[in-house]
PDB file of C-alpha atoms and ligand atoms in Angstrom:
ATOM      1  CA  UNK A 173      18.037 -21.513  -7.596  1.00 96.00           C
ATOM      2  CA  UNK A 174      18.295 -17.863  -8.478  1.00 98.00           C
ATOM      3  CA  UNK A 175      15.072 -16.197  -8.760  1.00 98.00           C
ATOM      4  CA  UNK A 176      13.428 -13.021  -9.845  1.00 98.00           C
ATOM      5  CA  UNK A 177      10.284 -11.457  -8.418  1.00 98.00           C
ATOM      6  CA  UNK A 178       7.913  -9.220 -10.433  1.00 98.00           C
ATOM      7  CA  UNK A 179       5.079  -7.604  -9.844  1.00 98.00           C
ATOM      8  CA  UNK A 180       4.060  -3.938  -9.289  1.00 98.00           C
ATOM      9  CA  UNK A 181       4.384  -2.138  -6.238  1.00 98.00           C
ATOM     10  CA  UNK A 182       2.006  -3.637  -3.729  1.00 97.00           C
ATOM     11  CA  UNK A 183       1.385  -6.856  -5.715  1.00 97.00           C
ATOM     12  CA  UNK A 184       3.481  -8.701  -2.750  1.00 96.00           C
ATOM     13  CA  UNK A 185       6.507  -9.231  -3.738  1.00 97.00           C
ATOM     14  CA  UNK A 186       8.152  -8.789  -0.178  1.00 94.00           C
ATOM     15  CA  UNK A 187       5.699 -11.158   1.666  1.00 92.00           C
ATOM     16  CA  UNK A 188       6.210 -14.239  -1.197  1.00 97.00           C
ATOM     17  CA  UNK A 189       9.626 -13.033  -1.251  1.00 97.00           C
ATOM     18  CA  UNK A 190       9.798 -13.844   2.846  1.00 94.00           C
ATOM     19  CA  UNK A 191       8.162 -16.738   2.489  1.00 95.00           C
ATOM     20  CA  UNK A 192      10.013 -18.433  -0.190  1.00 98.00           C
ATOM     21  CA  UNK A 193      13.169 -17.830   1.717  1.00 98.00           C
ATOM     22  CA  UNK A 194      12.157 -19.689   4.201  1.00 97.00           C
ATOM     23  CA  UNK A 195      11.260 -22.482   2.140  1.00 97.00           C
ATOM     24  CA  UNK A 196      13.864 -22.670   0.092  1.00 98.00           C
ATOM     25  CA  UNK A 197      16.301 -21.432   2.252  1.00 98.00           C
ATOM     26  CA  UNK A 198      18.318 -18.747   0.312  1.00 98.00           C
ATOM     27  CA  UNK A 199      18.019 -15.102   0.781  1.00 98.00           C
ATOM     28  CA  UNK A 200      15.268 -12.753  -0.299  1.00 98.00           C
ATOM     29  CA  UNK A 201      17.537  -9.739  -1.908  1.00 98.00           C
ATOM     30  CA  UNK A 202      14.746  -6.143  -1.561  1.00 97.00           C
ATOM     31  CA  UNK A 203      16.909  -3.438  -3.167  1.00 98.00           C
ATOM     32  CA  UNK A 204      13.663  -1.358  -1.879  1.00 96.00           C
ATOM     33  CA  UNK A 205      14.735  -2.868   1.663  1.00 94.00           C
ATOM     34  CA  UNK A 206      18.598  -2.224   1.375  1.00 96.00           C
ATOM     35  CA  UNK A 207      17.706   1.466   0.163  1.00 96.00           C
ATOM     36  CA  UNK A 208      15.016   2.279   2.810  1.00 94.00           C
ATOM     37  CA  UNK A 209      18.025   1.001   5.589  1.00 93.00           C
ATOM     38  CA  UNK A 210      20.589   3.170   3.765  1.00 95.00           C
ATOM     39  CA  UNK A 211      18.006   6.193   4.299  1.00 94.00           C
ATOM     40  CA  UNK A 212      17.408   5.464   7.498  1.00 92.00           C
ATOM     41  CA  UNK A 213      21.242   5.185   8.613  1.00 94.00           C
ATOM     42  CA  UNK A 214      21.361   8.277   6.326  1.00 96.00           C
ATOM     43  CA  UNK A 215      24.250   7.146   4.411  1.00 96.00           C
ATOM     44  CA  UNK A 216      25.752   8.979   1.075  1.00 95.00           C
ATOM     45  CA  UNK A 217      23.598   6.471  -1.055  1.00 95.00           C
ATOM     46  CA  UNK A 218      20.856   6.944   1.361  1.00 96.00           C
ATOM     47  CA  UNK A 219      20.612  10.983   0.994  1.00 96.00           C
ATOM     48  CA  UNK A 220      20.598  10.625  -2.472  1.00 95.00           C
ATOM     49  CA  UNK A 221      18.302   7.720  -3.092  1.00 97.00           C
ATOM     50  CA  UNK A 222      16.152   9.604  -0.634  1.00 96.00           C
ATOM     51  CA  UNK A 223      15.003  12.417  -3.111  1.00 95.00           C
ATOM     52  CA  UNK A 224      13.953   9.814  -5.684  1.00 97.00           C
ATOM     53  CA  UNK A 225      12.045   7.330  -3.343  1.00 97.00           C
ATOM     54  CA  UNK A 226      10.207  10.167  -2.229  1.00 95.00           C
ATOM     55  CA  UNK A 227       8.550  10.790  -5.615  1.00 96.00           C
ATOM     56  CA  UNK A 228       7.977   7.610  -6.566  1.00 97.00           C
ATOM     57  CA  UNK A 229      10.729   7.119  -9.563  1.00 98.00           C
ATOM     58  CA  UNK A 230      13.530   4.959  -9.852  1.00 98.00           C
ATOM     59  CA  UNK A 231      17.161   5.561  -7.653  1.00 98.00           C
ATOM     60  CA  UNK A 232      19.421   5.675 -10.792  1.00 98.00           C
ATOM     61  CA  UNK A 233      21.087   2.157 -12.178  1.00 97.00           C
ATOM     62  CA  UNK A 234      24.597   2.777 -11.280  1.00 95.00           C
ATOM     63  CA  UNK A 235      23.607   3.208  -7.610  1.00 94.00           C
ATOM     64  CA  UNK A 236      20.670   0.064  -7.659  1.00 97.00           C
ATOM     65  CA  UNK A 237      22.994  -2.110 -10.053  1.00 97.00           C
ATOM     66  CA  UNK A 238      26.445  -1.868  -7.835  1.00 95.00           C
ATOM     67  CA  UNK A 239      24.372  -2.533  -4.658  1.00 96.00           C
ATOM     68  CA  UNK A 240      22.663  -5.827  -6.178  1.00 97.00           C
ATOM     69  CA  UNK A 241      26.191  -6.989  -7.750  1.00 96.00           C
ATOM     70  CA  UNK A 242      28.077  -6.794  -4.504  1.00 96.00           C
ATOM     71  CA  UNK A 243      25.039  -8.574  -2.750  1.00 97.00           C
ATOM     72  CA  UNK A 244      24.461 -11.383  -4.818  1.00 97.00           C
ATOM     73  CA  UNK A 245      28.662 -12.507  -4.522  1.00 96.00           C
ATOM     74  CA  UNK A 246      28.303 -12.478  -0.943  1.00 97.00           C
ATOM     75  CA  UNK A 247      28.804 -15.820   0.477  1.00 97.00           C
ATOM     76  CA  UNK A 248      24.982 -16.768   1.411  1.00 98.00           C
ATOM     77  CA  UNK A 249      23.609 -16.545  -2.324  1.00 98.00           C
ATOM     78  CA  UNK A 250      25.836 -19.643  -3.266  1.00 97.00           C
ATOM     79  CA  UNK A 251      22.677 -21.589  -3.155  1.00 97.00           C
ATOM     80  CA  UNK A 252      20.504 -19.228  -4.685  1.00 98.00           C
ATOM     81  CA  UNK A 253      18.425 -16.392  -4.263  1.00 98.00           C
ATOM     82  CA  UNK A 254      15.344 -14.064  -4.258  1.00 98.00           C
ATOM     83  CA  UNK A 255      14.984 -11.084  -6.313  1.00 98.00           C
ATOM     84  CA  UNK A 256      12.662  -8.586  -4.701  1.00 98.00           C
ATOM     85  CA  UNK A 257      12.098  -4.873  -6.728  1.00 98.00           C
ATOM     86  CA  UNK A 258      15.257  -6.087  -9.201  1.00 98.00           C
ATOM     87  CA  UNK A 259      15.765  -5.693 -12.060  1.00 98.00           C
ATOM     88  CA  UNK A 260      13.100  -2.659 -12.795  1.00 98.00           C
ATOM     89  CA  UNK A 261      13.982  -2.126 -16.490  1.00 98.00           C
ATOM     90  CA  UNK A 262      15.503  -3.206 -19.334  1.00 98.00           C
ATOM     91  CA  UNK A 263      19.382  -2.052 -18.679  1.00 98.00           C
ATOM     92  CA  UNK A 264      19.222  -3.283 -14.876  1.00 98.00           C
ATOM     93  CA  UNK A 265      17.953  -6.911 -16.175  1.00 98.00           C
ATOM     94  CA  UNK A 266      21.063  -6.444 -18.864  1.00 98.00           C
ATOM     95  CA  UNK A 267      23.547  -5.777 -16.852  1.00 97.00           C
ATOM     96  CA  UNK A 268      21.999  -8.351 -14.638  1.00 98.00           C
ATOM     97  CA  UNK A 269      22.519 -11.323 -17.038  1.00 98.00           C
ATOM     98  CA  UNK A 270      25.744 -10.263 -17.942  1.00 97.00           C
ATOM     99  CA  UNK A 271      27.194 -10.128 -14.150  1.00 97.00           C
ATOM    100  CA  UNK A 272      25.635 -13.856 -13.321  1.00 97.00           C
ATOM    101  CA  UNK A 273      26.939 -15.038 -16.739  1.00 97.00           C
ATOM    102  CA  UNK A 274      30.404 -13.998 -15.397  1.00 97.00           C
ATOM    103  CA  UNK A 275      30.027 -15.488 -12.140  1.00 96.00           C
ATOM    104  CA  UNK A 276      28.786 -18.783 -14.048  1.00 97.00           C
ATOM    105  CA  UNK A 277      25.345 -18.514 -12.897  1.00 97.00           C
ATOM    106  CA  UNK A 278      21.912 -17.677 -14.496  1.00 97.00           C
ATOM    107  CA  UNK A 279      18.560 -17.069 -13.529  1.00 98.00           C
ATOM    108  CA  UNK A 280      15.993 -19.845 -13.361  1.00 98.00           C
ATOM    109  CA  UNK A 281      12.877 -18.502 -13.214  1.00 98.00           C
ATOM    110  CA  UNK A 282      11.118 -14.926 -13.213  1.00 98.00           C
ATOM    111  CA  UNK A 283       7.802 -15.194 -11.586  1.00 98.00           C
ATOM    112  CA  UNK A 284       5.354 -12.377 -12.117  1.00 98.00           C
ATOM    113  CA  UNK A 285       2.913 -11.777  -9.490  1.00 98.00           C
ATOM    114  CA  UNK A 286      -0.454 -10.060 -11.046  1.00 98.00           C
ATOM    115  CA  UNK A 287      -2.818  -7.509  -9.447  1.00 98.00           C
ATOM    116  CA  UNK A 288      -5.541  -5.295 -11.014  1.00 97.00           C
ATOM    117  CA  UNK A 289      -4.445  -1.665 -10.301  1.00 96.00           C
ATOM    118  CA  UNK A 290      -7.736  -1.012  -7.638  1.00 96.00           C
ATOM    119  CA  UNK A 291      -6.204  -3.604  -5.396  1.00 97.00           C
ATOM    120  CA  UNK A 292      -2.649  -2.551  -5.491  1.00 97.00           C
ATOM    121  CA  UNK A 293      -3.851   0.724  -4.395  1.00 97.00           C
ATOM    122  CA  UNK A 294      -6.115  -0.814  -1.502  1.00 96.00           C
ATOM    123  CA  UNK A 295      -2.962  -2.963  -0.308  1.00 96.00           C
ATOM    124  CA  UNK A 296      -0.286   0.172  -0.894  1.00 97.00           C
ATOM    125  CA  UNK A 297      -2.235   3.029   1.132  1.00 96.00           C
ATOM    126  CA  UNK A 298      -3.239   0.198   4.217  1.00 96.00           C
ATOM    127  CA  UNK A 299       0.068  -1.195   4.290  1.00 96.00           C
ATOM    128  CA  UNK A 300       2.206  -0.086   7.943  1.00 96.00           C
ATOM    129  CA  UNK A 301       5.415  -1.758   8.369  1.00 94.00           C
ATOM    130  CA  UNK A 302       7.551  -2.081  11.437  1.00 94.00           C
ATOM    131  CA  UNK A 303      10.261  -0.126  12.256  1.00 89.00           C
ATOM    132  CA  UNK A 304      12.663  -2.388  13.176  1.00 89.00           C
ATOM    133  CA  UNK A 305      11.773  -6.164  11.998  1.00 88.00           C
ATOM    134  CA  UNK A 306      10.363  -4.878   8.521  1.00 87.00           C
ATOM    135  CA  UNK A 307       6.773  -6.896   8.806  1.00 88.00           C
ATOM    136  CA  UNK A 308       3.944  -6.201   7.023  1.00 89.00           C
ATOM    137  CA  UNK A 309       0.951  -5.245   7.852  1.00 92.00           C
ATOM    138  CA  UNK A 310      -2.288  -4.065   6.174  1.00 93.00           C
ATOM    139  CA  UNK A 311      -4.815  -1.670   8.678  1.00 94.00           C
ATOM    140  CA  UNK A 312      -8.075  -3.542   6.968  1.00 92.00           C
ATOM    141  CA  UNK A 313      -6.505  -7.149   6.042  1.00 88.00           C
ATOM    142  CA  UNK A 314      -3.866  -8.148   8.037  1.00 90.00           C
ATOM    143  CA  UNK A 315      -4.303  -5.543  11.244  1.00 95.00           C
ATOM    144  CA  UNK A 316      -1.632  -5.773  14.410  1.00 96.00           C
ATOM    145  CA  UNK A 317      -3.055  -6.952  17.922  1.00 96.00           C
ATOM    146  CA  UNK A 318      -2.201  -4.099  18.908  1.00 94.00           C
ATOM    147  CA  UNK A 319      -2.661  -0.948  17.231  1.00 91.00           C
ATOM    148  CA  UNK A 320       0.474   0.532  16.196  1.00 94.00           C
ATOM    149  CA  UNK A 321       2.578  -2.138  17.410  1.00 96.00           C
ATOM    150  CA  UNK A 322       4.519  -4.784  16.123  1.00 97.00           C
ATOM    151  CA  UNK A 323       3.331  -8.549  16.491  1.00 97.00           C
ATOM    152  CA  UNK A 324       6.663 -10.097  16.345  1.00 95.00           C
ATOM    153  CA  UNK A 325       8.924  -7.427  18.436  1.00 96.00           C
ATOM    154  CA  UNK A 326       7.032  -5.152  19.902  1.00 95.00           C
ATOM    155  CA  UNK A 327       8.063  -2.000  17.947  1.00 96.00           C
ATOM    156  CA  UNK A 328       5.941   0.850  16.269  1.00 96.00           C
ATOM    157  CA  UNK A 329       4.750   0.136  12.863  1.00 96.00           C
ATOM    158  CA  UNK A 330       4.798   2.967  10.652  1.00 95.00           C
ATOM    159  CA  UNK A 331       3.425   4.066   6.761  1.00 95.00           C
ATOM    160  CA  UNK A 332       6.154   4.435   4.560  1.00 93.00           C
ATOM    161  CA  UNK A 333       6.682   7.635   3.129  1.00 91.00           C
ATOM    162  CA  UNK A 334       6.280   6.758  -0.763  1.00 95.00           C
ATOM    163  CA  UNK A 335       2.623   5.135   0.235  1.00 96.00           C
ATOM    164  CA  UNK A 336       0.525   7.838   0.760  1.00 93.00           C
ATOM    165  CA  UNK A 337      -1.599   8.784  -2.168  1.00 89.00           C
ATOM    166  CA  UNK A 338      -0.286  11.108  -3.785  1.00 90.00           C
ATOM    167  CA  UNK A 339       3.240   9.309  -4.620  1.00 96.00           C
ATOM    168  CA  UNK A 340       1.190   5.667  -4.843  1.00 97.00           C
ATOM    169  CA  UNK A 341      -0.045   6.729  -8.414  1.00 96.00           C
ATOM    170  CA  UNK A 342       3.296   7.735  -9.692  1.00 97.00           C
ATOM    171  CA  UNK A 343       5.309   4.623  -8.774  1.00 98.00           C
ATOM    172  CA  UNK A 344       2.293   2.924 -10.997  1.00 98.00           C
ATOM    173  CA  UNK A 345       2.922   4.814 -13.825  1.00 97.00           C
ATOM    174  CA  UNK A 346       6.979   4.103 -12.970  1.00 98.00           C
ATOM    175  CA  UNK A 347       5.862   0.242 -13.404  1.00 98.00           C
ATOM    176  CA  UNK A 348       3.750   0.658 -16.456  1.00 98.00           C
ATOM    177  CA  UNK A 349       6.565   2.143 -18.054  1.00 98.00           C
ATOM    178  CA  UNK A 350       9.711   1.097 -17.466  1.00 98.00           C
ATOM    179  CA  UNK A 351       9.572  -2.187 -15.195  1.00 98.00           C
ATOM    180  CA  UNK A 352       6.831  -4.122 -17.261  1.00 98.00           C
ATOM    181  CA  UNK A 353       8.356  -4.588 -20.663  1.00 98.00           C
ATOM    182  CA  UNK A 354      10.596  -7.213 -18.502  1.00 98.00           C
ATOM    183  CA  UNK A 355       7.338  -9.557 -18.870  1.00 98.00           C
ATOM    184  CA  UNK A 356       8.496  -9.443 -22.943  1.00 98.00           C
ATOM    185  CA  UNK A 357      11.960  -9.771 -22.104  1.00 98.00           C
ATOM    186  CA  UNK A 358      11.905 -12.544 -19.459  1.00 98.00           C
ATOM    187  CA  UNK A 359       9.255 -14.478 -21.695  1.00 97.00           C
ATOM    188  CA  UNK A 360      11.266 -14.162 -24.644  1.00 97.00           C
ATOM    189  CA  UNK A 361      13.776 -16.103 -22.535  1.00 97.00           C
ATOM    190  CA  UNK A 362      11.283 -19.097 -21.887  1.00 97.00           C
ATOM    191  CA  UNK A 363      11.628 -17.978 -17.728  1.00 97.00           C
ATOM    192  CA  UNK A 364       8.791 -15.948 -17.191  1.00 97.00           C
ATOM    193  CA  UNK A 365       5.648 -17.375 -15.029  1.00 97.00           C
ATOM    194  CA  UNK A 366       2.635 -15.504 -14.274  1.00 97.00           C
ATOM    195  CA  UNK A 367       0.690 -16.297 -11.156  1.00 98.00           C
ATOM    196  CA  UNK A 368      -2.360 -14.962  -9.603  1.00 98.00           C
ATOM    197  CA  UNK A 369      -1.736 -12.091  -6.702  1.00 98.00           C
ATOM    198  CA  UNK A 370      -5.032 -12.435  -5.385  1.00 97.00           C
ATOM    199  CA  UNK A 371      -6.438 -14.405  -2.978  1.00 95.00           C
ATOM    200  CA  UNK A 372      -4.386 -15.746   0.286  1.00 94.00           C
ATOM    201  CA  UNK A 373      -1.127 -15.525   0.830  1.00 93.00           C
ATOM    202  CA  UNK A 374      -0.189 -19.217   1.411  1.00 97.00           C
ATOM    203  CA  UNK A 375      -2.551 -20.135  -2.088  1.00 98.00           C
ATOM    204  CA  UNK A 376      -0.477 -17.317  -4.092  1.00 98.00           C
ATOM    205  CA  UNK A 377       2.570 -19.181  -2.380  1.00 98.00           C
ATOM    206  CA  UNK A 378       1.731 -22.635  -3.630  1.00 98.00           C
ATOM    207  CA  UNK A 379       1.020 -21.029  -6.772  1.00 98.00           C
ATOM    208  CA  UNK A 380       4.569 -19.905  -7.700  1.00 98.00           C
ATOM    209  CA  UNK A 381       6.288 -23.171  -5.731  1.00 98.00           C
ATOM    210  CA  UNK A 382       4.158 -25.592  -8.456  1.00 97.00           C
ATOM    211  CA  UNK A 383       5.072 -23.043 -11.085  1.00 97.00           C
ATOM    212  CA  UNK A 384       8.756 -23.193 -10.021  1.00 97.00           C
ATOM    213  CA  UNK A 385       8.501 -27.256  -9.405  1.00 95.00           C
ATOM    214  CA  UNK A 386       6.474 -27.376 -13.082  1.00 92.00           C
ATOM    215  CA  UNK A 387       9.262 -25.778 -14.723  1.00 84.00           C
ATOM    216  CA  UNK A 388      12.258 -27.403 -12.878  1.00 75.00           C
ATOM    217  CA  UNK A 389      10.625 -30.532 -14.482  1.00 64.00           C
ATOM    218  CA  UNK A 390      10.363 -29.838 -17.861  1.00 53.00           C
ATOM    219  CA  UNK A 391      14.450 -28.551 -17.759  1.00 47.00           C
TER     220      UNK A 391
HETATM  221  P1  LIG B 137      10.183  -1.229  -3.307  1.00 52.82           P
HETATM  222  O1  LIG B 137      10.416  -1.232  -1.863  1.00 52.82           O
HETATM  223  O2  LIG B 137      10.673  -2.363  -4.118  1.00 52.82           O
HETATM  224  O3  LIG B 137       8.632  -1.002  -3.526  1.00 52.82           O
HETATM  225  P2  LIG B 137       7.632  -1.516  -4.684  1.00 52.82           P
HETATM  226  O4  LIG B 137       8.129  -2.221  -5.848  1.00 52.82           O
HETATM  227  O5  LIG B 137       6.876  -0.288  -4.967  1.00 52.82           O
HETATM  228  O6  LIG B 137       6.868  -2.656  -4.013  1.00 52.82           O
HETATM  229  P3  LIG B 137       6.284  -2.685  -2.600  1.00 52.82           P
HETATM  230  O7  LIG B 137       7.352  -3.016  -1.608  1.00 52.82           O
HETATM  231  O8  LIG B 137       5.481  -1.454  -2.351  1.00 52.82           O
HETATM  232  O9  LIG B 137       5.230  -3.862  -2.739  1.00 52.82           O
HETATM  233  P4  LIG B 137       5.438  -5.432  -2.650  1.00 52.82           P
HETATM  234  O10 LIG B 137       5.197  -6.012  -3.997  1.00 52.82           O
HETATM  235  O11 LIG B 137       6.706  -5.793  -1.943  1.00 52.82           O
HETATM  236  O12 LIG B 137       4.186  -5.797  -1.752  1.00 52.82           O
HETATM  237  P5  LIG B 137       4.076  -6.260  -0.209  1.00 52.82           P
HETATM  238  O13 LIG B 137       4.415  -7.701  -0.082  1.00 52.82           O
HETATM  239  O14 LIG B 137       4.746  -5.315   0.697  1.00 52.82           O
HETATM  240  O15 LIG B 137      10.778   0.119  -3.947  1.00 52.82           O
HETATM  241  C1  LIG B 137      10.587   1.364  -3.342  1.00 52.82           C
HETATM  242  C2  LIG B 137      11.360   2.439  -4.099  1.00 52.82           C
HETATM  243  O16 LIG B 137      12.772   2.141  -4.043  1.00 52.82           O
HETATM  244  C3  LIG B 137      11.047   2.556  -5.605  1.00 52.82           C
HETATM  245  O17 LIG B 137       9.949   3.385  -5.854  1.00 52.82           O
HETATM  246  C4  LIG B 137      12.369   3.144  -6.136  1.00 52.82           C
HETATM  247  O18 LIG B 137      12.439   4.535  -5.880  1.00 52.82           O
HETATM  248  C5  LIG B 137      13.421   2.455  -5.273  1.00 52.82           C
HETATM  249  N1  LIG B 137      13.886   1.192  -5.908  1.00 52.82           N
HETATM  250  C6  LIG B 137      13.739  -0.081  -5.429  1.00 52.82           C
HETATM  251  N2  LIG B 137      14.295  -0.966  -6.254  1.00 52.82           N
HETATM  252  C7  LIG B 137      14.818  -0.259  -7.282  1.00 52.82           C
HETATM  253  C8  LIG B 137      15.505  -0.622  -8.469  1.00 52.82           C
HETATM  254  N3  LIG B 137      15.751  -1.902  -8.786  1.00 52.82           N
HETATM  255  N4  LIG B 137      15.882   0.371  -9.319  1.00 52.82           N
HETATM  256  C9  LIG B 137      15.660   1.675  -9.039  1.00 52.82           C
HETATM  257  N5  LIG B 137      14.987   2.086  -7.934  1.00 52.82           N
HETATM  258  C10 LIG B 137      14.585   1.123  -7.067  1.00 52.82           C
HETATM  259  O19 LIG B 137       2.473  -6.139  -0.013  1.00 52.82           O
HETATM  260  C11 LIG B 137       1.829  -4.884  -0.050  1.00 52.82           C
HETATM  261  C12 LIG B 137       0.659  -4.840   0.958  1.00 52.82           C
HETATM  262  O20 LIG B 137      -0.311  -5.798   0.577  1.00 52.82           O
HETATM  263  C13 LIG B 137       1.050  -5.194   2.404  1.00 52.82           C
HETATM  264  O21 LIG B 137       0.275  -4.444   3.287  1.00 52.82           O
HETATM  265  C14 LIG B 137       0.707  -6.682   2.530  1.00 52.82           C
HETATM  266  O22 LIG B 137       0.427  -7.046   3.860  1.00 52.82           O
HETATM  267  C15 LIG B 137      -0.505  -6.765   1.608  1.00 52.82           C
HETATM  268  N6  LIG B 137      -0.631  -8.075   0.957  1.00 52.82           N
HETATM  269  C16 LIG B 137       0.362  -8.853   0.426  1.00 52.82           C
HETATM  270  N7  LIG B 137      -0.138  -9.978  -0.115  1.00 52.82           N
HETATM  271  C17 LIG B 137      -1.493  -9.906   0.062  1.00 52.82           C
HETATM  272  C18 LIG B 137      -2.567 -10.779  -0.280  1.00 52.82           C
HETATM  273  N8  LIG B 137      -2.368 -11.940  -0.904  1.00 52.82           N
HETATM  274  N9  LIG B 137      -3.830 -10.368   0.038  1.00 52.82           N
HETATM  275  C19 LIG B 137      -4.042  -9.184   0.688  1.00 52.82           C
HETATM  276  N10 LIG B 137      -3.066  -8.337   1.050  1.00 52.82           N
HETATM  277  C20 LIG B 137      -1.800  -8.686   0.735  1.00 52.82           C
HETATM  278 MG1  LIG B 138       8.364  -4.684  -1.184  1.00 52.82          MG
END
């Protein structure tokens, strides 16, 4: 099953996206994820992707686009996989189509997770993330036992550069424009499922599994 996972920033499309994984057992592809690691090892794709994280906008197509088509023919997405922060407009969801269509695949569904702007911001300016496992964590919702510390491994957790306030506002405007039209375009197709981003994690979970179980049926 190849799916795609919208939703604005904060809306949770990397925790769904880590749970689903795990439940379905194909890989959760973050093109935020693979872009943060390339600035961190400080790569040629990192430096540059660097100056357009930091404001907020979109790292060019022909950078995002070539990363996500080399991923997706790697040998674990032969069963499927997750789409986390792809496509983000019109031209990467083209070119999107167009590469599966040549490998002889499509997507199944695109689910759309949905969160009222207030709350995005609440989740986006709480969220600290660990350094070296990537979790999640939210300083009012989902605290550490420890403050500053990983759960899981022990390592500092950290704010990521592109959620403090002032950049927060500009990646919503980024979504507004250019990454929800895809709703249109992905409905148009007959894929598109909205679910509810609010409430508990495992409920939004069960949420897009019946949605994805729903539509599988009716196929
Ligand atoms: P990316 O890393 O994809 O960021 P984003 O889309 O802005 O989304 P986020 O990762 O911020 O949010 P999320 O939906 O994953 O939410 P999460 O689960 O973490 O992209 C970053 C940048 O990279 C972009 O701005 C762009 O520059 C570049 N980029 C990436 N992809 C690109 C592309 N395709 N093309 C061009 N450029 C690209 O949850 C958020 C917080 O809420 C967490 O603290 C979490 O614990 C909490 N939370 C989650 N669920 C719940 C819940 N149910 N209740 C309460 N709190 C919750
Ligand atoms: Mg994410």
């Amino acid at each position: 099953m190849n799916l795609i996972l919208l939703g604005a920033p904060g809306a949770g499309k990397g925790t769904q996206g880590k749970n689903l994984s795990e439940t379905y057992r194909i890989p959760q592809i973050s093109t935020g994820d693979i872009l943060r690691a390339n600035v961190r090892s400080k790569t040629q794709l990192g430096v540059k992707a660097r100056e357009y994280m930091d404001k907020g906008v979109l790292v060019p197509d022909d950078v995002v686009v070539n990363m996500v088509v080399d991923r997706i023919q790697q040998e674990d997405c032969v069963n499927g996989f997750i789409l986390d922060g792809f496509p983000r407009n019109l031209n990467q969801a083209e070119v999107l189509e167009s590469t599966l269509k040549k490998m002889g695949k499509k997507i199944d569904f695109a689910i759309g997770i949905d969160v009222e702007r207030k709350e995005l911001v609440r989740r986006l300016s709480g969220r600290r993330v660990c350094r070296k496992c990537g979790a999640s964590y939210h300083v009012i919702f989902n605290p550490p036992v420890n403050i500053g510390m990983c759960d899981k491994c022990d390592s500092e957790i950290y704010q990521r550069d592109d959620d403090k306030e002032e950049t927060i506002g500009a990646r919503l405007k980024v979504y507004e424009e250019e990454t929800f039209p895809l709703i249109e375009y992905y409905t148009g197709k007959g894929l598109y499922r909205s679910v509810d981003g609010i409430g508990s994690v495992d409920r939004i979970k069960k949420s897009i599994t019946d949605a994805i179980a729903k539509g599988s049926d009716n196929s």
